[in-house]
CSV table of C-alpha atoms in Angstrom, one decimal:
chain,number,residue,atom,x,y,z
S,241,MET,CA,0.0,0.0,0.0
S,242,LEU,CA,2.8,2.4,0.8
S,243,ALA,CA,4.5,1.8,-2.5
S,244,SER,CA,1.5,3.2,-4.4
S,245,ARG,CA,1.3,6.2,-2.1
S,246,ARG,CA,5.1,6.9,-2.5
S,247,ARG,CA,4.5,7.9,-6.2
S,248,GLN,CA,1.5,10.1,-5.3
S,249,ALA,CA,3.6,11.8,-2.6
S,250,ALA,CA,6.6,12.3,-5.0
S,251,GLU,CA,4.2,13.9,-7.6
S,252,ARG,CA,3.3,16.5,-4.9
S,253,GLY,CA,6.9,17.0,-3.8
S,254,ILE,CA,6.4,15.3,-0.5
S,255,GLY,CA,8.8,12.9,1.0
S,256,LEU,CA,7.4,9.7,2.4
S,257,SER,CA,9.4,7.7,4.9
S,258,GLU,CA,8.6,4.6,6.9
S,259,HIS,CA,9.9,3.1,10.1
S,260,LEU,CA,8.1,-0.2,10.3
S,261,THR,CA,8.7,-2.9,12.9
S,262,PRO,CA,6.5,-6.0,13.2
S,263,ALA,CA,3.3,-5.1,14.9
S,264,VAL,CA,0.7,-7.9,15.0
S,265,THR,CA,-2.9,-7.3,15.9
S,266,ALA,CA,-6.2,-8.9,15.3
S,267,GLY,CA,-9.0,-7.4,13.3
S,268,ASP,CA,-10.6,-7.1,9.9
S,269,PRO,CA,-7.7,-6.7,7.4
S,270,ARG,CA,-9.8,-4.7,4.9
S,271,LEU,CA,-10.9,-2.2,7.5
S,272,ILE,CA,-7.4,-1.9,8.9
S,273,GLU,CA,-6.1,-1.4,5.4
S,274,SER,CA,-8.7,1.3,4.9
S,275,LEU,CA,-7.6,3.0,8.1
S,276,VAL,CA,-4.0,3.0,7.0
S,277,ALA,CA,-4.9,4.2,3.5
S,278,ASN,CA,-7.0,7.1,4.9
S,279,LEU,CA,-4.3,8.2,7.3
S,280,VAL,CA,-1.6,8.2,4.6
S,281,ASP,CA,-3.8,9.8,2.0
S,282,ASN,CA,-4.8,12.6,4.4
S,283,ALA,CA,-1.2,13.1,5.4
S,284,ILE,CA,-0.2,13.6,1.7
S,285,ARG,CA,-3.3,15.6,0.7
S,286,HIS,CA,-3.1,18.0,3.6
S,287,ASN,CA,0.6,18.8,3.3
S,288,ARG,CA,2.8,21.4,1.7
S,289,PRO,CA,4.8,20.8,-1.5
S,290,ASP,CA,8.2,20.5,0.3
S,291,GLY,CA,6.7,18.5,3.2
S,292,HIS,CA,7.0,15.1,4.5
S,293,VAL,CA,5.0,12.1,5.8
S,294,GLU,CA,6.3,9.6,8.2
S,295,VAL,CA,4.6,6.2,8.9
S,296,THR,CA,5.8,4.3,12.0
S,297,THR,CA,4.7,1.0,13.6
S,298,GLN,CA,5.9,-0.2,16.9
S,299,THR,CA,5.1,-2.5,19.8
S,300,SER,CA,4.9,-1.3,23.4
S,301,GLY,CA,3.8,-3.4,26.2
S,302,THR,CA,0.5,-5.0,25.3
S,303,GLN,CA,-0.2,-2.6,22.4
S,304,VAL,CA,0.9,-2.1,18.8
S,305,ALA,CA,0.9,1.4,17.4
S,306,LEU,CA,0.6,2.9,14.0
S,307,THR,CA,1.6,6.6,13.8
S,308,VAL,CA,1.3,8.8,10.7
S,309,THR,CA,2.8,12.3,10.9
S,310,ASN,CA,2.8,15.0,8.4
S,311,SER,CA,4.1,18.6,7.9
S,312,GLY,CA,1.0,20.2,6.7
S,313,PRO,CA,-0.6,23.5,7.8
S,314,VAL,CA,-1.0,24.4,11.4
S,315,VAL,CA,-4.2,22.8,12.9
S,316,PRO,CA,-5.7,24.6,15.8
S,317,ALA,CA,-6.0,22.1,18.8
S,318,ASP,CA,-9.7,23.1,19.1
S,319,ASP,CA,-10.4,21.6,15.7
S,320,LEU,CA,-9.0,18.1,16.3
S,321,GLN,CA,-12.3,16.6,17.7
S,322,ARG,CA,-14.4,18.2,15.0
S,323,LEU,CA,-12.2,16.8,12.2
S,324,ARG,CA,-13.1,13.3,13.3
S,325,ARG,CA,-16.7,13.9,12.3
S,326,PRO,CA,-17.9,13.2,8.7
S,327,PHE,CA,-17.6,16.0,6.1
S,328,GLN,CA,-15.4,18.2,8.2
S,329,ARG,CA,-12.4,20.1,6.8
S,330,LEU,CA,-9.9,22.4,8.4
S,331,ALA,CA,-10.9,25.5,6.5
S,332,PRO,CA,-13.9,26.4,4.3
S,333,ASP,CA,-11.6,27.3,1.4
S,334,ARG,CA,-10.7,23.6,1.0
S,335,HIS,CA,-14.2,22.7,-0.2
S,336,GLY,CA,-13.7,23.6,-3.8
S,337,ARG,CA,-10.5,21.6,-4.5
S,338,GLY,CA,-12.2,18.3,-5.2
S,339,ASP,CA,-9.5,16.7,-3.0
S,340,GLY,CA,-11.5,14.4,-0.7
S,341,HIS,CA,-14.8,14.8,1.1
S,342,GLY,CA,-13.8,15.3,4.7
S,343,LEU,CA,-14.3,11.7,5.6
S,344,GLY,CA,-10.8,10.4,6.2
S,345,LEU,CA,-10.5,10.9,9.9
S,346,ALA,CA,-14.2,10.0,10.4
S,347,ILE,CA,-13.4,6.6,8.7
S,348,VAL,CA,-10.3,6.2,10.8
S,349,ASP,CA,-12.2,7.0,14.0
S,350,ALA,CA,-15.0,4.4,13.1
S,351,VAL,CA,-12.5,1.7,12.3
S,352,THR,CA,-10.6,2.4,15.5
S,353,ARG,CA,-13.7,2.2,17.6
S,354,ALA,CA,-14.8,-1.1,15.8
S,355,HIS,CA,-11.5,-2.6,16.8
S,356,ARG,CA,-11.6,-1.3,20.4
S,357,ALA,CA,-8.4,0.6,19.7
S,358,THR,CA,-7.6,4.1,20.7
S,359,LEU,CA,-7.1,7.1,18.4
S,360,THR,CA,-4.9,10.1,19.3
S,361,THR,CA,-4.6,13.2,17.2
S,362,ASP,CA,-2.0,15.8,18.0
S,363,ALA,CA,-1.5,19.1,16.3
S,364,ARG,CA,2.2,19.7,15.7
S,365,PRO,CA,3.2,23.3,16.7
S,366,GLU,CA,5.2,23.6,13.4
S,367,GLY,CA,2.2,22.4,11.4
S,368,GLY,CA,0.6,19.2,10.4
S,369,LEU,CA,-0.7,16.3,12.6
S,370,SER,CA,0.6,13.3,14.3
S,371,VAL,CA,-2.1,10.6,14.4
S,372,THR,CA,-1.6,7.4,16.4
S,373,VAL,CA,-3.9,4.3,16.5
S,374,ARG,CA,-3.1,1.8,19.3
S,375,PHE,CA,-4.4,-1.7,18.9
S,376,ALA,CA,-4.2,-4.7,21.3
S,377,GLN,CA,-1.2,-6.8,20.5
S,378,ILE,CA,-1.7,-10.5,19.8
S,379,SER,CA,0.9,-13.2,20.3
S,380,GLN,CA,2.6,-14.5,17.2
S,381,PRO,CA,2.5,-18.2,16.7
């Protein structure tokens, strides 16, 4: 999935890096793939031309975490919860671009809740977001 997004990011002048470690969890593979795709697509879409996106997975204690961070515009902390609702965008002037429908974080939030995972969104002071989803870890056979 990241390979196809790498080309999309490069076309927009955005660097895409990954720091992936084995992170095994249970869940619906299609829904989790949709969650990852929405996070990466949003991180690319809502970025700046010379920006970057970083995708990280890690295991900590009884949880596995996926974090997607980007260098997009400054997001007021007050808007973070609102952006998880359907059809919400950061600013009204983004409506005419034809670039998404304001559903990305709403889908991520719904998939997170369906998997009894936790979703954390942090506005980065220099701009962009850091979004982390923490799932329960399962034992590898």
